[in-house]
XYZ file of C-alpha atoms in Angstrom:
733
model
C 65.123 18.098 -21.933
C 67.321 18.032 -25.031
C 66.864 21.768 -25.623
C 70.080 23.699 -25.260
C 69.268 27.222 -26.545
C 66.413 29.623 -27.298
C 67.125 31.855 -30.266
C 65.229 35.094 -31.037
C 65.143 36.547 -34.558
C 63.822 40.124 -34.908
C 62.604 41.185 -38.360
C 61.590 44.766 -39.180
C 58.318 45.222 -41.000
C 56.441 48.194 -42.409
C 56.974 51.776 -41.305
C 54.148 54.340 -41.054
C 53.005 57.500 -39.278
C 50.716 57.450 -36.249
C 47.152 58.490 -37.243
C 46.708 61.085 -34.469
C 50.044 61.735 -32.738
C 53.429 63.087 -33.827
C 54.966 59.635 -33.972
C 56.244 56.899 -36.256
C 54.927 53.347 -35.984
C 57.410 50.537 -36.625
C 55.906 47.097 -37.195
C 58.117 44.102 -36.476
C 58.045 40.339 -36.095
C 59.745 38.241 -33.403
C 60.510 34.579 -34.075
C 61.509 32.486 -31.040
C 63.223 29.193 -31.908
C 64.201 26.382 -29.502
C 67.379 24.623 -30.703
C 68.463 21.085 -29.899
C 71.902 19.837 -28.768
C 73.179 19.644 -32.295
C 71.891 23.086 -33.141
C 68.888 21.696 -34.972
C 65.519 23.474 -34.897
C 63.063 21.839 -32.492
C 60.203 24.357 -32.003
C 59.406 27.900 -33.157
C 56.813 30.602 -32.611
C 56.204 33.923 -34.386
C 54.621 37.054 -32.915
C 53.969 40.463 -34.398
C 54.367 43.743 -32.559
C 54.730 47.441 -33.074
C 56.813 50.198 -31.561
C 55.779 53.828 -31.426
C 58.548 56.396 -31.795
C 57.248 59.755 -30.599
C 58.839 62.878 -32.040
C 57.200 65.526 -29.868
C 59.967 68.014 -30.650
C 58.986 68.046 -34.343
C 57.990 71.577 -35.376
C 57.887 73.615 -38.604
C 61.496 74.751 -37.959
C 62.904 71.279 -37.214
C 65.752 69.938 -39.395
C 63.947 66.865 -40.706
C 67.089 65.267 -42.181
C 68.989 65.501 -38.877
C 65.988 64.184 -36.914
C 65.612 61.244 -39.317
C 69.289 60.355 -38.840
C 68.865 60.444 -35.066
C 65.751 58.205 -35.210
C 67.545 55.576 -37.306
C 70.567 55.612 -35.018
C 68.544 55.183 -31.817
C 65.963 52.690 -33.056
C 67.603 49.339 -33.833
C 64.389 48.152 -35.553
C 64.939 50.545 -38.473
C 67.818 49.593 -40.772
C 69.988 52.447 -42.180
C 68.699 51.665 -45.660
C 65.299 53.091 -44.641
C 66.665 56.529 -43.805
C 65.037 58.188 -46.905
C 61.651 56.691 -45.947
C 61.969 57.929 -42.361
C 62.835 61.385 -43.615
C 59.825 61.373 -45.953
C 57.448 60.313 -43.163
C 58.813 62.952 -40.804
C 58.376 65.580 -43.491
C 54.741 64.469 -43.825
C 54.226 64.753 -40.053
C 55.833 68.180 -40.065
C 53.346 69.454 -42.649
C 50.267 67.585 -41.424
C 47.776 70.031 -39.966
C 47.163 69.504 -36.285
C 43.460 70.239 -36.708
C 42.388 69.072 -40.188
C 39.252 70.356 -41.838
C 36.099 68.949 -40.295
C 34.739 66.209 -42.462
C 31.193 64.943 -42.356
C 31.122 61.998 -39.980
C 28.520 59.471 -39.171
C 26.407 60.494 -36.223
C 27.956 58.204 -33.609
C 30.431 58.755 -30.773
C 34.084 58.890 -31.765
C 36.598 56.317 -30.642
C 37.926 57.180 -27.204
C 41.234 59.023 -27.308
C 44.219 58.642 -24.945
C 44.244 60.773 -21.824
C 46.747 62.057 -19.345
C 48.274 59.260 -17.281
C 47.871 56.561 -19.886
C 50.818 57.476 -22.082
C 53.996 55.748 -20.922
C 57.482 55.830 -22.365
C 57.642 52.071 -21.962
C 56.087 49.928 -24.667
C 53.830 47.209 -23.231
C 54.392 43.586 -24.214
C 51.765 40.881 -24.165
C 54.356 38.476 -22.810
C 54.833 40.607 -19.683
C 51.184 40.860 -18.572
C 51.894 38.912 -15.386
C 54.492 41.533 -14.415
C 51.921 44.276 -14.891
C 49.416 42.367 -12.785
C 51.934 42.255 -9.930
C 51.876 46.056 -9.881
C 48.121 45.924 -9.179
C 48.851 44.542 -5.697
C 50.955 47.553 -4.679
C 50.152 51.256 -4.048
C 47.966 53.493 -6.184
C 50.825 54.881 -8.332
C 51.976 51.345 -9.154
C 48.379 50.288 -9.844
C 48.012 53.196 -12.263
C 51.234 52.186 -14.038
C 50.308 48.499 -14.224
C 46.783 49.147 -15.476
C 48.051 51.711 -18.000
C 50.451 49.133 -19.475
C 47.628 46.588 -19.737
C 45.467 49.245 -21.384
C 48.131 49.767 -24.048
C 47.694 46.112 -24.901
C 43.890 46.128 -24.679
C 43.630 48.976 -27.175
C 44.964 46.588 -29.813
C 42.062 44.222 -30.628
C 44.534 41.476 -31.525
C 45.503 41.205 -27.852
C 41.987 40.927 -26.411
C 41.658 37.205 -26.983
C 44.833 36.486 -25.077
C 43.914 38.893 -22.285
C 40.526 37.217 -22.074
C 42.132 33.933 -21.105
C 44.243 35.589 -18.419
C 41.732 35.331 -15.597
C 44.285 36.504 -13.053
C 44.741 39.798 -14.886
C 41.034 40.480 -15.417
C 40.149 39.412 -11.892
C 42.814 41.673 -10.419
C 41.657 44.625 -12.533
C 38.024 44.097 -11.503
C 39.020 43.835 -7.834
C 41.130 46.991 -7.923
C 38.327 48.879 -9.648
C 35.757 47.690 -7.132
C 37.910 48.540 -4.103
C 39.892 51.609 -5.160
C 37.863 53.558 -7.729
C 36.983 56.290 -5.228
C 40.660 56.808 -4.347
C 41.837 57.746 -7.828
C 39.830 59.045 -10.780
C 42.776 58.285 -13.031
C 42.995 54.660 -11.892
C 39.239 54.155 -12.299
C 39.347 55.694 -15.778
C 42.175 53.425 -16.970
C 40.634 50.184 -15.682
C 37.164 51.000 -17.034
C 38.863 51.856 -20.324
C 40.339 48.346 -20.414
C 36.906 46.781 -20.004
C 35.535 49.257 -22.514
C 37.908 47.739 -25.078
C 36.253 44.379 -24.434
C 32.749 45.895 -24.562
C 33.413 47.157 -28.085
C 32.943 43.565 -29.311
C 29.700 41.717 -28.645
C 31.468 38.376 -28.180
C 33.311 39.799 -25.156
C 30.248 41.225 -23.382
C 30.066 38.080 -21.292
C 33.356 38.761 -19.537
C 32.337 42.374 -18.801
C 29.068 41.154 -17.306
C 30.845 38.390 -15.393
C 32.839 40.942 -13.418
C 29.735 43.177 -13.011
C 31.538 46.127 -14.567
C 28.294 47.611 -15.909
C 26.709 47.903 -12.469
C 29.946 49.344 -11.113
C 30.011 51.955 -13.893
C 26.463 53.001 -12.974
C 27.638 53.543 -9.392
C 30.690 55.464 -10.600
C 28.600 57.805 -12.765
C 26.067 58.439 -10.014
C 28.810 59.130 -7.457
C 30.745 61.462 -9.738
C 27.649 63.497 -10.563
C 26.998 63.968 -6.846
C 30.634 65.013 -6.364
C 30.216 67.546 -9.121
C 27.168 69.027 -7.388
C 29.252 69.431 -4.231
C 32.063 71.128 -6.185
C 29.620 73.539 -7.797
C 28.072 74.417 -4.451
C 31.482 75.079 -2.894
C 32.500 77.192 -5.855
C 29.228 79.130 -5.652
C 29.867 79.921 -1.983
C 33.391 81.133 -2.746
C 32.121 83.311 -5.583
C 29.496 84.802 -3.307
C 31.983 85.685 -0.591
C 34.898 86.849 -2.764
C 35.337 90.647 -3.230
C 36.477 92.235 -6.479
C 40.151 92.080 -5.448
C 42.384 90.930 -2.632
C 43.469 87.591 -1.268
C 39.952 86.142 -1.205
C 39.658 86.864 -4.900
C 42.933 85.047 -5.564
C 41.665 82.113 -3.523
C 38.533 82.100 -5.600
C 40.535 82.060 -8.853
C 42.625 79.217 -7.487
C 39.467 77.309 -6.535
C 38.095 77.835 -10.044
C 41.243 76.449 -11.666
C 41.161 73.481 -9.325
C 37.509 72.857 -10.183
C 38.229 73.008 -13.904
C 41.047 70.471 -13.526
C 38.897 68.110 -11.466
C 36.046 68.474 -13.903
C 38.254 67.666 -16.912
C 39.476 64.427 -15.286
C 35.965 63.562 -14.176
C 34.621 63.997 -17.683
C 37.186 61.478 -18.957
C 35.877 59.002 -16.398
C 32.250 59.762 -17.261
C 32.953 59.392 -20.945
C 34.590 55.980 -20.758
C 32.008 54.723 -18.245
C 29.026 55.824 -20.304
C 30.573 54.532 -23.511
C 30.993 51.115 -21.922
C 27.348 51.189 -20.775
C 26.223 52.209 -24.254
C 28.013 49.203 -25.734
C 26.454 46.858 -23.184
C 22.993 48.333 -23.892
C 22.953 46.422 -27.177
C 21.247 43.739 -25.097
C 17.733 44.987 -24.257
C 17.729 43.004 -21.002
C 20.858 44.836 -19.896
C 19.299 48.109 -20.989
C 16.258 47.347 -18.824
C 18.533 46.865 -15.807
C 20.083 50.262 -16.523
C 16.636 51.822 -16.764
C 15.730 50.369 -13.387
C 18.832 52.098 -11.976
C 17.686 55.453 -13.382
C 20.086 55.724 -16.323
C 17.939 58.386 -18.042
C 18.136 60.804 -15.122
C 21.912 60.362 -14.891
C 22.398 61.023 -18.597
C 20.231 64.131 -18.567
C 22.301 65.555 -15.706
C 25.409 65.300 -17.892
C 23.803 67.439 -20.609
C 24.870 70.643 -18.845
C 28.563 69.912 -19.569
C 30.647 71.701 -22.197
C 32.726 68.768 -23.462
C 31.320 68.229 -26.955
C 32.561 64.649 -27.313
C 30.985 63.734 -23.974
C 27.757 65.373 -25.098
C 27.826 63.435 -28.384
C 28.057 60.240 -26.366
C 25.268 61.191 -23.940
C 22.868 62.312 -26.670
C 23.641 59.122 -28.641
C 22.778 57.092 -25.565
C 19.538 58.998 -24.949
C 18.575 58.630 -28.595
C 19.030 54.869 -28.375
C 16.985 54.719 -25.175
C 14.216 56.955 -26.522
C 12.832 54.319 -28.882
C 11.260 52.545 -25.891
C 8.110 53.998 -24.355
C 9.268 53.551 -20.773
C 12.501 55.441 -21.382
C 10.647 58.183 -23.239
C 8.338 58.562 -20.254
C 11.371 58.807 -17.964
C 12.723 61.596 -20.173
C 9.392 63.403 -19.891
C 9.663 63.400 -16.094
C 13.024 65.205 -16.030
C 14.116 68.390 -17.796
C 15.362 66.626 -20.939
C 13.854 69.079 -23.424
C 15.172 72.108 -21.529
C 18.707 70.679 -21.566
C 18.552 69.721 -25.237
C 17.280 73.182 -26.167
C 20.677 74.612 -25.133
C 22.342 72.477 -27.812
C 20.222 73.838 -30.669
C 21.925 75.227 -32.580
C 25.577 74.353 -31.982
C 28.706 74.342 -34.131
C 29.514 70.671 -33.590
C 27.929 68.964 -36.581
C 27.485 65.494 -35.104
C 26.161 66.830 -31.809
C 23.581 68.998 -33.555
C 22.423 66.159 -35.803
C 22.114 63.719 -32.906
C 20.265 66.261 -30.775
C 17.757 66.904 -33.547
C 17.202 63.188 -34.085
C 16.610 62.698 -30.376
C 14.132 65.577 -30.422
C 12.408 63.936 -33.376
C 11.945 60.725 -31.399
C 10.570 62.684 -28.449
C 8.300 64.830 -30.635
C 5.925 61.900 -31.125
C 4.745 62.640 -27.562
C 2.249 65.536 -27.450
C 3.372 66.634 -23.982
C 7.016 66.785 -25.041
C 6.047 68.709 -28.185
C 4.366 71.258 -25.951
C 7.524 71.464 -23.859
C 9.603 72.091 -27.024
C 7.430 75.074 -27.878
C 7.478 76.272 -24.285
C 11.291 76.368 -24.083
C 11.572 78.312 -27.344
C 12.702 75.607 -29.751
C 10.295 76.610 -32.527
C 12.210 79.685 -33.786
C 15.500 77.810 -33.363
C 14.235 74.971 -35.535
C 12.918 77.412 -38.109
C 16.386 78.941 -38.245
C 17.845 75.549 -39.215
C 15.645 75.053 -42.295
C 18.468 76.436 -44.419
C 20.905 73.772 -43.141
C 21.028 71.123 -45.876
C 22.455 68.461 -43.553
C 19.688 68.789 -40.977
C 16.759 70.192 -42.951
C 14.874 66.940 -43.324
C 14.939 66.014 -39.640
C 14.053 69.615 -38.713
C 11.036 69.527 -41.023
C 9.863 66.287 -39.434
C 9.984 67.852 -35.980
C 8.182 70.943 -37.264
C 5.564 68.703 -38.856
C 4.860 67.035 -35.514
C 4.541 70.444 -33.828
C 2.251 71.695 -36.607
C -0.194 68.836 -35.963
C -1.351 70.471 -32.740
C -3.830 73.330 -33.247
C -2.450 75.043 -30.139
C 0.871 75.670 -31.819
C -0.072 76.396 -35.438
C -0.462 80.099 -34.708
C 2.988 80.313 -33.107
C 4.646 79.723 -36.482
C 3.578 83.281 -37.366
C 6.252 84.610 -35.009
C 9.066 82.801 -36.825
C 10.463 83.072 -40.334
C 9.313 79.512 -40.990
C 6.444 80.183 -43.434
C 8.414 82.374 -45.896
C 11.153 79.731 -45.979
C 8.673 76.900 -46.513
C 6.976 78.785 -49.346
C 10.295 79.473 -51.039
C 11.225 75.795 -50.761
C 7.799 74.833 -52.102
C 8.103 77.042 -55.163
C 11.671 75.890 -55.826
C 10.693 72.204 -55.804
C 10.653 70.465 -59.156
C 7.262 69.848 -60.727
C 7.709 66.089 -60.518
C 7.815 65.710 -56.752
C 7.480 67.777 -53.596
C 9.038 66.487 -50.377
C 6.420 64.796 -48.199
C 7.580 66.575 -45.043
C 7.464 69.972 -46.730
C 3.946 69.750 -48.126
C 2.670 68.088 -44.936
C 3.798 71.037 -42.792
C 2.299 73.484 -45.287
C -1.062 71.684 -45.225
C -1.163 71.767 -41.426
C -0.101 75.403 -41.136
C -2.611 76.532 -43.765
C -5.373 75.415 -41.392
C -4.549 78.484 -39.267
C -6.059 81.789 -40.377
C -3.015 84.000 -39.735
C -0.672 81.488 -41.359
C -2.946 81.390 -44.406
C -2.721 85.166 -44.673
C 1.094 84.975 -44.609
C 1.043 82.322 -47.332
C -1.122 84.527 -49.555
C 0.982 87.660 -49.099
C 2.313 89.083 -52.329
C 1.494 86.619 -55.082
C 1.575 83.560 -52.846
C -1.893 82.244 -53.687
C -1.428 82.933 -57.387
C 1.802 80.922 -57.445
C 0.226 78.091 -55.470
C -2.795 77.868 -57.769
C -0.606 77.983 -60.872
C 1.647 75.214 -59.584
C -1.272 73.071 -58.365
C -3.293 73.344 -61.586
C -0.217 72.633 -63.687
C 0.972 69.590 -61.735
C -2.474 68.459 -60.495
C -0.825 67.695 -57.172
C -3.578 66.640 -54.752
C -1.572 67.566 -51.660
C -0.863 71.033 -52.983
C -4.569 71.502 -53.655
C -5.322 70.227 -50.149
C -3.173 73.069 -48.814
C -5.116 75.539 -50.985
C -8.360 74.027 -49.734
C -7.270 74.675 -46.137
C -6.530 78.293 -47.012
C -9.961 78.696 -48.614
C -11.817 77.835 -45.398
C -10.855 81.044 -43.576
C -13.092 84.084 -43.513
C -11.427 87.445 -43.866
C -9.070 88.923 -46.456
C -7.960 85.612 -47.995
C -11.341 84.287 -49.149
C -12.106 87.048 -51.730
C -8.750 86.262 -53.377
C -10.263 83.009 -54.646
C -12.820 84.762 -56.872
C -10.261 84.831 -59.690
C -9.907 81.048 -59.544
C -13.552 79.892 -59.295
C -13.660 79.123 -63.000
C -10.342 77.260 -62.930
C -11.522 75.097 -60.048
C -14.975 74.477 -61.537
C -13.353 73.319 -64.784
C -11.641 70.505 -62.848
C -14.968 69.059 -61.585
C -15.312 66.378 -64.247
C -15.849 62.635 -64.270
C -12.698 62.236 -66.377
C -10.442 63.575 -63.616
C -8.983 61.540 -60.765
C -11.480 61.356 -57.903
C -8.916 62.476 -55.289
C -8.062 65.549 -57.351
C -11.741 66.420 -57.895
C -12.339 65.986 -54.153
C -9.815 68.718 -53.295
C -10.998 71.102 -56.015
C -14.623 70.584 -55.043
C -13.803 71.041 -51.364
C -12.079 74.335 -52.167
C -15.095 75.578 -54.116
C -17.451 74.501 -51.343
C -15.525 76.718 -48.897
C -16.091 79.864 -51.001
C -19.034 81.391 -49.162
C -18.471 84.728 -50.872
C -21.326 87.255 -51.115
C -22.514 88.203 -54.612
C -20.762 85.224 -56.228
C -23.050 84.123 -59.082
C -23.155 80.402 -58.422
C -25.984 79.869 -60.932
C -23.756 81.131 -63.703
C -20.876 78.916 -62.534
C -23.036 75.783 -62.377
C -24.505 76.433 -65.818
C -21.256 77.376 -67.530
C -19.437 74.278 -66.346
C -22.511 72.012 -66.365
C -21.983 70.974 -62.748
C -25.562 70.113 -61.746
C -25.635 66.684 -63.486
C -22.246 65.851 -61.963
C -23.391 66.829 -58.470
C -26.687 64.974 -58.743
C -25.084 61.784 -60.067
C -22.552 61.721 -57.229
C -25.351 61.714 -54.642
C -26.288 58.192 -55.623
C -24.810 55.742 -53.101
C -22.094 53.538 -54.555
C -21.111 55.777 -57.468
C -18.351 57.541 -55.561
C -16.364 57.330 -52.358
C -18.060 58.714 -49.254
C -15.520 61.560 -48.955
C -16.421 62.842 -52.415
C -20.164 62.446 -51.807
C -19.858 64.467 -48.607
C -18.046 67.265 -50.450
C -20.831 67.266 -53.058
C -23.383 67.764 -50.268
C -21.318 70.582 -48.767
C -21.008 72.163 -52.228
C -24.790 72.027 -52.665
C -25.195 73.713 -49.293
C -22.799 76.482 -50.323
C -24.384 77.238 -53.703
C -27.895 77.048 -52.193
C -27.212 80.377 -50.506
C -27.945 81.860 -53.941
C -31.727 82.136 -54.563
C -31.650 81.374 -58.257
C -29.139 78.583 -57.783
C -31.276 76.957 -55.087
C -34.295 77.043 -57.346
C -32.335 75.477 -60.183
C -31.177 72.667 -57.917
C -34.694 72.073 -56.603
C -36.057 71.742 -60.146
C -33.313 69.240 -60.988
C -34.693 66.780 -58.443
C -31.710 67.039 -56.166
C -33.789 67.229 -52.954
C -35.249 63.686 -53.224
C -31.704 62.496 -53.971
C -30.564 64.137 -50.733
C -33.370 62.453 -48.780
C -32.407 59.090 -50.257
C -28.815 59.746 -49.250
C -30.006 60.723 -45.771
C -31.661 57.321 -45.448
C -28.526 55.560 -46.595
C -26.153 57.537 -44.346
C -28.353 58.056 -41.268
C -25.665 56.586 -38.980
C -23.028 59.094 -40.138
C -23.356 62.336 -38.159
C -21.323 64.385 -40.633
C -23.516 63.365 -43.576
C -26.713 63.994 -41.622
C -25.565 67.405 -40.423
C -24.529 68.577 -43.902
C -27.727 67.344 -45.563
C -29.838 69.068 -42.914
C -27.795 72.221 -43.535
C -28.750 72.048 -47.238
C -32.414 71.937 -46.192
C -31.783 74.882 -43.895
C -30.328 76.918 -46.763
C -33.165 76.026 -49.120
C -36.039 76.939 -46.808
C -34.839 80.548 -46.948
C -35.970 80.784 -50.569
C -39.655 80.732 -51.508
C -39.281 78.424 -54.511
C -37.241 75.785 -52.719
C -39.174 76.202 -49.479
C -42.412 75.160 -51.174
C -40.728 72.157 -52.777
C -39.303 70.975 -49.471
C -42.527 71.508 -47.493
C -45.123 70.324 -50.004
C -43.360 67.847 -52.283
C -40.918 66.013 -49.974
C -40.787 64.311 -46.629
C -37.875 66.489 -45.490
C -39.856 68.122 -42.641
C -40.758 64.702 -41.251
C -37.099 63.694 -41.251
C -36.218 66.948 -39.549
C -38.773 66.291 -36.810
C -37.250 62.857 -36.216
C -33.815 64.464 -35.944
C -34.761 67.383 -33.711
C -33.844 65.372 -30.600
C -30.684 63.771 -32.038
C -27.803 63.171 -29.640
C -25.502 65.272 -31.812
C -25.629 68.920 -30.705
C -24.890 70.366 -34.149
C -27.582 68.285 -35.817
C -30.155 69.392 -33.206
C -29.156 73.018 -33.669
C -29.499 73.007 -37.460
C -32.751 71.022 -37.239
C -34.294 73.480 -34.769
C -33.391 76.475 -36.915
C -34.765 74.825 -40.060
C -38.004 73.699 -38.383
C -38.533 77.169 -36.937
C -38.535 78.606 -40.462
C -40.860 75.860 -41.728
C -43.263 76.388 -38.815
C -43.360 80.111 -39.554
C -44.382 79.620 -43.166
C -46.629 76.534 -42.951
C -49.398 76.388 -40.330
C -50.008 72.649 -40.541
C -46.359 71.733 -40.136
C -46.133 74.358 -37.428
C -48.741 72.507 -35.345
C -46.998 69.179 -35.865
C -43.618 70.632 -34.929
C -45.018 72.325 -31.807
C -46.833 69.167 -30.756
C -43.665 67.112 -31.098
C -41.660 69.627 -29.089
C -44.299 69.580 -26.328
C -44.493 65.788 -26.308
C -40.722 65.495 -25.988
C -40.446 68.064 -23.208
C -43.394 66.526 -21.353
C -41.747 63.101 -21.442
C -38.588 64.621 -20.080
C -40.614 66.260 -17.306
C -42.289 62.996 -16.331
C -38.968 61.178 -16.238
C -37.536 63.880 -13.999
C -40.541 63.731 -11.639
C -40.364 59.957 -11.390
C -36.644 60.011 -10.695
C -37.078 62.611 -7.954
C -39.909 60.678 -6.336
C -37.704 57.618 -6.281
C -35.058 59.529 -4.376
C -36.027 59.004 -0.737
C -33.467 61.521 0.425
C -35.549 64.381 -1.002
C -38.619 65.363 1.022
C -39.954 67.943 -1.395
C -39.900 68.103 -5.184
C -38.859 71.750 -5.046
C -36.983 73.647 -2.430
C -37.780 76.993 -3.983
C -39.515 78.511 -6.963
C -36.280 78.653 -8.958
C -36.497 74.892 -9.526
C -39.387 75.406 -11.939
C -38.687 76.103 -15.544
C -40.656 78.424 -17.775
C -40.071 76.000 -20.627
C -42.946 73.826 -19.410
C -45.090 76.140 -17.270
C -46.242 79.731 -17.354
C -47.400 81.739 -14.403
C -50.652 79.760 -14.180
C -48.715 76.538 -13.943
C -50.175 75.009 -17.131
C -49.785 77.140 -20.236
C -46.252 77.674 -21.604
C -45.085 81.238 -21.157
C -44.672 81.894 -24.883
C -48.103 80.477 -25.718
C -46.576 78.004 -28.164
C -48.651 74.955 -27.325
C -50.307 72.375 -29.516
C -54.041 73.166 -30.182
C -54.814 69.566 -29.385
C -53.470 70.045 -25.874
C -56.651 71.624 -24.481
C -58.962 68.911 -25.850
C -56.605 66.265 -24.454
C -56.681 68.032 -21.104
C -60.505 68.173 -21.015
C -60.786 64.481 -21.872
C -59.004 63.623 -18.648
C -62.198 64.448 -16.602
C -60.500 66.789 -14.226
C -57.342 64.770 -13.834
C -54.621 67.386 -13.631
C -51.833 64.954 -14.586
C -50.155 66.040 -17.794
C -49.453 63.368 -20.387
C -47.620 63.394 -23.647
């Protein structure tokens, strides 16, 4: 009660230019002191503030010195002594380019910029918030003014803490938004912008959630998208009815301009609303609530807009959501890929990068990869391989697409393979990018792609680089190329010796595996395998690797495949038979009898060897291979059965004794099948007769007389067995 006076002291601070506008920013400090009766200081408080002096009239022809003088005269915060500094800053603003060169930015949405209706001549003061709140209880224009003044304060993070404690202000803003957002897009945009300022800081998310602003923003976005659909439909009807000229045409042009204006304001509202939701989605529980309200579908609908900054925001949001399976599945159910395809390529660097990264996340799903190919993204992606900023992410997407055999052949219709080969040859010898070589390996598994790779001196360059660097992945690519029949396989004749020279115990097993696999693929007529095996002394190496435990299974399997390939040569097969390699194969067959791939390849070796007289005699007379083949002739694996049948047919043709055994086993097996079928049919009470017509009988078991097989191939013991049954006509195995 002893206070007699409140004294304010205003001190000017630093002076700077506004970062985005044609304006000067004056920083100042206000000190409020309460004086006692004797003039003594009782209490004081300091507060900092800033004033923006806009100089919109500033142009290249402006007299900067005269303008600086006018600014100093009208702004009491700038002392006359700072006139030279003001002039210097204005000169800088005059020469600052309005649209500076695009710099590489991080792939995230930009800070929201001011919009029409927010800029006021009056500078807001944190001490006058209650006055601004009073405006929120009046008409819409006053509400817009009051909320815009509060927004000026909220955009300064230093004011958020104080605004947070003003429950009356926040409550009034939330109420106005909830009740009046449909009346004014501008009002809704400003108030949501205020809460967006709070959402930019995790510690303030609680207040945004308290007023349920997130749920309200979801409703706003959904409503505005529906409004946009209505606008588009109305505009479509006007376009349909408007002639080329006349008053209706003018009405249509007017309607178009109106639509464009409404759309621009709406996109401001969508942008601030979605940005706020993106900030709140840091909490996965909040994100789940958004997902339950169909956030993915709403975002995808926005992808048809032209506003690049809005698109950056939407794609950022979708990218964040896409890391969860449920959201990814939601994206698969709507036309996400089709909408994203329109953005590839685009001139906006951040938008393109974000779109590609979103596509990368989605490309882990096989169905979405198929959709990418379907909408024509493959040639677009291939066209971006030359873009240094996006090449790595593009290659990762292409790698995922190249995994699927359905799409490997479609790379032929792009310029992807020539670019990949050029990049491969330009890579340093020390290291090749994993994404690059991975795509090349996958694409080489396609015959037409392999032909493109080998065009010119492609294969020669690949072999030279692989043999020099001993890069296993590069040799794996070459191995894939070598598997294709046609014009590419004969090209490998020049490199048989180089590859055979690498099959040594001293080399790394992984490297030998790829070289050996490449050789094993070379089923080339007239290739003298005997000479190759002798010159490079490969037989001891191959035989030693057949022993279980001396090498990894992958290498052992390639050795077996190699033996099958070289056994096509008569002299080579004989040389292998004399080396004792067949018993080693039988021992391996015993050890790997549960592995279908091993069994099939070993049986294939036997199949190759029975073609040749020398090896046929060894297999039939000196080994138990035929017995193993008989055991495998009814294997569950179709390929094994097929190879076994073909091999046994050859053995039966050349050896009478084994022929009888093979035929007897075939009959016994088929007879057992017949009995099982008869018993199962008899057990079925719904069937009165075993056969409804003669077509139910099979010639495999019966000939025309009902007993003897049609081809006469029956075991000689069958007739004696039949007679021993004393007239019983039941057939047994």
